[in-house]
Tab-separated table of C-alpha atoms in Angstrom:
chain	number	residue	atom	x	y	z
J	1	MET	CA	0.059	0.047	0.063
J	2	ASP	CA	1.379	3.507	-0.861
J	3	SER	CA	2.057	5.460	2.156
J	4	THR	CA	1.841	8.813	0.406
J	5	PRO	CA	-0.858	11.001	2.205
J	6	GLN	CA	-4.089	11.159	0.302
J	7	ILE	CA	-4.613	14.915	-0.472
J	8	SER	CA	-7.852	16.655	-1.306
J	9	GLY	CA	-9.213	20.249	-1.428
J	10	SER	CA	-7.101	23.489	-1.508
J	11	ASP	CA	-6.637	26.682	0.481
J	12	PRO	CA	-6.966	30.057	-0.976
J	13	GLN	CA	-3.497	29.983	-2.238
J	14	GLY	CA	-3.997	26.722	-3.930
J	15	VAL	CA	-1.976	24.561	-1.722
J	16	SER	CA	-3.526	21.163	-1.329
J	17	VAL	CA	-4.698	20.227	2.239
J	18	ASN	CA	-6.918	17.783	3.987
J	19	ILE	CA	-4.848	14.762	4.801
J	20	ASP	CA	-7.204	11.798	4.984
J	21	ASP	CA	-4.994	9.420	6.987
J	22	ASP	CA	-7.525	6.486	7.039
J	23	GLY	CA	-5.807	5.264	10.154
J	24	ASN	CA	-2.423	5.090	8.365
J	25	PRO	CA	0.048	6.491	10.966
J	26	ASP	CA	2.474	7.299	8.262
J	27	ALA	CA	-0.132	9.790	6.749
J	28	ALA	CA	-1.097	11.169	10.289
J	29	VAL	CA	-0.514	14.586	11.679
J	30	PHE	CA	0.917	14.692	15.175
J	31	VAL	CA	1.170	17.631	17.674
J	32	ALA	CA	3.093	17.566	20.982
J	33	LEU	CA	1.769	19.182	23.871
J	34	GLY	CA	3.792	20.427	26.964
J	35	CYS	CA	3.516	22.543	30.083
J	36	ASN	CA	5.715	23.286	33.166
J	37	ASP	CA	4.152	26.578	34.269
J	38	LYS	CA	0.471	26.116	35.100
J	39	GLY	CA	-0.239	29.799	34.721
J	40	VAL	CA	-3.981	30.575	35.698
J	41	TRP	CA	-4.765	26.794	35.713
J	42	ALA	CA	-4.942	24.627	38.767
J	43	ASP	CA	-2.162	22.511	37.383
J	44	CYS	CA	-0.459	21.644	34.175
J	45	ARG	CA	-2.921	18.756	33.351
J	46	GLU	CA	-5.709	21.233	33.648
J	47	ALA	CA	-4.018	23.674	31.251
J	48	LEU	CA	-3.236	20.864	28.695
J	49	GLU	CA	-6.754	19.688	28.679
J	50	ALA	CA	-8.075	23.145	28.231
J	51	ALA	CA	-5.629	23.531	25.368
J	52	LEU	CA	-7.043	20.450	23.759
J	53	ALA	CA	-10.440	21.672	24.191
J	54	ARG	CA	-9.573	24.695	22.175
J	55	PHE	CA	-8.192	22.883	19.192
J	56	ARG	CA	-11.550	22.376	17.705
J	57	SER	CA	-12.181	26.076	17.481
J	58	GLU	CA	-9.049	26.408	15.414
J	59	GLY	CA	-10.247	23.513	13.011
J	60	ILE	CA	-8.122	20.954	14.586
J	61	ASP	CA	-9.893	17.619	15.423
J	62	VAL	CA	-8.064	15.378	17.933
J	63	VAL	CA	-8.352	11.752	16.704
J	64	ALA	CA	-6.141	9.938	19.195
J	65	ARG	CA	-4.307	11.149	22.313
J	66	SER	CA	-1.594	9.638	24.596
J	67	SER	CA	-1.425	9.643	28.174
J	68	TRP	CA	0.243	12.526	29.882
J	69	TRP	CA	4.007	11.897	30.661
J	70	ARG	CA	6.009	13.878	33.344
J	71	SER	CA	9.663	14.417	33.096
J	72	GLN	CA	12.240	16.690	34.460
J	73	ALA	CA	12.551	20.110	32.651
J	74	TRP	CA	15.226	19.964	29.934
J	75	PRO	CA	17.887	21.140	29.649
J	76	ASP	CA	17.659	22.713	33.181
J	77	PRO	CA	16.294	20.145	35.715
J	78	ASN	CA	16.045	22.967	38.417
J	79	ASP	CA	13.152	24.313	36.393
J	80	PRO	CA	9.638	22.923	37.164
J	81	PRO	CA	8.941	19.429	35.807
J	82	PHE	CA	7.091	19.086	32.541
J	83	LEU	CA	3.896	17.424	31.624
J	84	ASN	CA	3.838	16.167	28.020
J	85	GLY	CA	1.618	14.389	25.631
J	86	VAL	CA	1.056	13.634	21.909
J	87	VAL	CA	-2.134	13.884	19.849
J	88	ARG	CA	-2.919	12.708	16.274
J	89	VAL	CA	-5.089	15.417	14.704
J	90	ARG	CA	-7.098	15.792	11.476
J	91	THR	CA	-7.351	19.323	9.885
J	92	ALA	CA	-7.954	21.010	6.730
J	93	LEU	CA	-4.942	23.335	7.479
J	94	ASP	CA	-1.807	23.094	5.631
J	95	PRO	CA	1.448	22.780	7.898
J	96	HIS	CA	1.936	26.505	7.963
J	97	GLY	CA	-1.815	27.196	8.784
J	98	LEU	CA	-1.536	24.496	11.434
J	99	MET	CA	1.443	26.114	12.980
J	100	ALA	CA	-0.195	29.446	13.107
J	101	ALA	CA	-3.394	27.974	14.741
J	102	LEU	CA	-1.104	26.222	17.308
J	103	GLY	CA	0.715	29.684	17.931
J	104	ARG	CA	-2.689	31.445	18.551
J	105	ILE	CA	-3.603	28.681	21.153
J	106	GLU	CA	-0.132	29.039	22.734
J	107	GLU	CA	-0.626	32.957	22.982
J	108	ALA	CA	-4.082	32.541	24.333
J	109	PHE	CA	-2.765	30.509	27.108
J	110	GLY	CA	-0.182	33.038	27.972
J	111	ARG	CA	2.912	31.731	26.305
J	112	GLU	CA	5.727	34.026	26.188
J	113	ARG	CA	8.846	33.577	24.000
J	114	GLY	CA	11.847	34.704	25.712
J	115	ARG	CA	14.939	32.566	26.956
J	116	ARG	CA	15.101	29.381	25.029
J	117	ASN	CA	13.830	26.355	26.944
J	118	ALA	CA	12.297	28.565	29.696
J	119	PRO	CA	9.327	27.485	31.695
J	120	ARG	CA	6.223	27.706	29.574
J	121	THR	CA	2.374	27.638	30.094
J	122	LEU	CA	1.906	25.822	26.849
J	123	ASP	CA	4.158	24.288	24.204
J	124	LEU	CA	2.683	23.028	21.001
J	125	ASP	CA	4.975	21.505	18.328
J	126	LEU	CA	4.037	20.052	15.032
J	127	ILE	CA	5.927	16.757	15.079
J	128	ALA	CA	4.857	15.514	11.718
J	129	TYR	CA	2.555	16.177	8.805
J	130	GLY	CA	2.015	13.117	6.941
J	131	ARG	CA	5.320	11.941	5.135
J	132	MET	CA	6.424	15.537	4.529
J	133	SER	CA	10.095	16.183	5.306
J	134	GLY	CA	12.562	19.057	4.729
J	135	ASP	CA	12.527	22.802	5.147
J	136	LEU	CA	9.124	24.044	4.094
J	137	GLU	CA	9.816	27.875	3.847
J	138	GLY	CA	11.102	27.910	7.431
J	139	LEU	CA	9.050	25.079	8.839
J	140	ILE	CA	11.183	21.946	9.270
J	141	LEU	CA	9.325	18.729	9.153
J	142	PRO	CA	9.425	16.313	10.775
J	143	HIS	CA	10.261	18.340	13.951
J	144	PRO	CA	14.036	18.222	13.941
J	145	ARG	CA	14.617	17.238	17.639
J	146	ALA	CA	11.482	15.078	18.368
J	147	ALA	CA	13.005	11.844	17.603
J	148	ALA	CA	15.648	12.233	20.400
J	149	ARG	CA	13.204	13.084	23.044
J	150	LEU	CA	11.572	10.403	25.122
J	151	PHE	CA	8.713	12.685	26.286
J	152	VAL	CA	7.767	12.989	22.700
J	153	MET	CA	8.451	9.563	21.148
J	154	GLY	CA	7.015	7.783	24.201
J	155	PRO	CA	3.618	9.408	23.955
J	156	LEU	CA	3.620	9.132	20.124
J	157	ALA	CA	4.597	5.353	20.369
J	158	GLU	CA	1.609	4.838	22.751
J	159	ILE	CA	-0.964	6.027	19.995
J	160	ALA	CA	0.905	5.086	16.921
J	161	PRO	CA	3.654	2.517	17.492
J	162	GLY	CA	3.943	1.792	13.785
J	163	TRP	CA	4.572	5.405	12.764
J	164	THR	CA	7.900	5.660	11.023
J	165	HIS	CA	10.057	8.651	11.009
J	166	PRO	CA	9.861	10.230	7.437
J	167	VAL	CA	13.726	10.736	7.205
J	168	SER	CA	15.333	7.791	9.223
J	169	GLY	CA	12.635	5.216	8.647
J	170	ARG	CA	12.707	4.120	12.242
J	171	ASP	CA	9.459	3.360	14.098
J	172	ALA	CA	8.168	5.237	17.021
J	173	THR	CA	8.715	2.434	19.565
J	174	THR	CA	12.373	2.052	18.511
J	175	LEU	CA	12.774	5.819	18.620
J	176	ALA	CA	11.253	5.909	22.050
J	177	ARG	CA	13.507	3.140	23.355
J	178	GLU	CA	16.761	4.911	21.998
J	179	ALA	CA	15.861	8.481	22.861
J	180	ALA	CA	18.814	10.065	24.639
J	181	VAL	CA	16.838	13.324	25.995
J	182	GLY	CA	14.208	13.000	28.962
J	183	ARG	CA	15.084	9.517	29.858
J	184	ASP	CA	13.293	10.013	33.059
J	185	ALA	CA	9.812	10.475	31.183
J	186	ARG	CA	7.057	8.273	32.396
J	187	PRO	CA	3.403	8.153	31.780
J	188	VAL	CA	1.183	9.416	34.456
J	189	GLY	CA	-2.256	8.771	33.109
């Protein structure tokens, strides 16, 4: 079976969108979520759940989700610990449109961009968009550091163990087992 995403429709600029993944993990769109600053929420779990609830208003449907994983902050373990997860989504947005929507959600949740890897109320990363790879006008897919992070690959392997990295060809389960960053990450429900 061809693992190329089935594309239909187009946006106003004529870019084909609407990946129809039909359950094929290699044609799926994955977004990672993270929080280590609860902001106005009772805790990071509540903040992440509220962020997921907001996805629909941005034209993003969550079709599968991992459990939440806790890990020490990286690279500075003195920062508050992180809660992370991964969702598979369906959207009519192209990769740049999806990134813009994720940015709007982060902004609504008080995300401030300052010091790199500083504590954050919400961190949303586009991990993969079907089999797309390379530099798409400043957007690098798949996410260039995701494969090395257990707090991303562990949750992704929960919901799509057969997903293969578009560049390395390695599956999510193997990448999770070999991830060098965030080795303390564990599911917490």
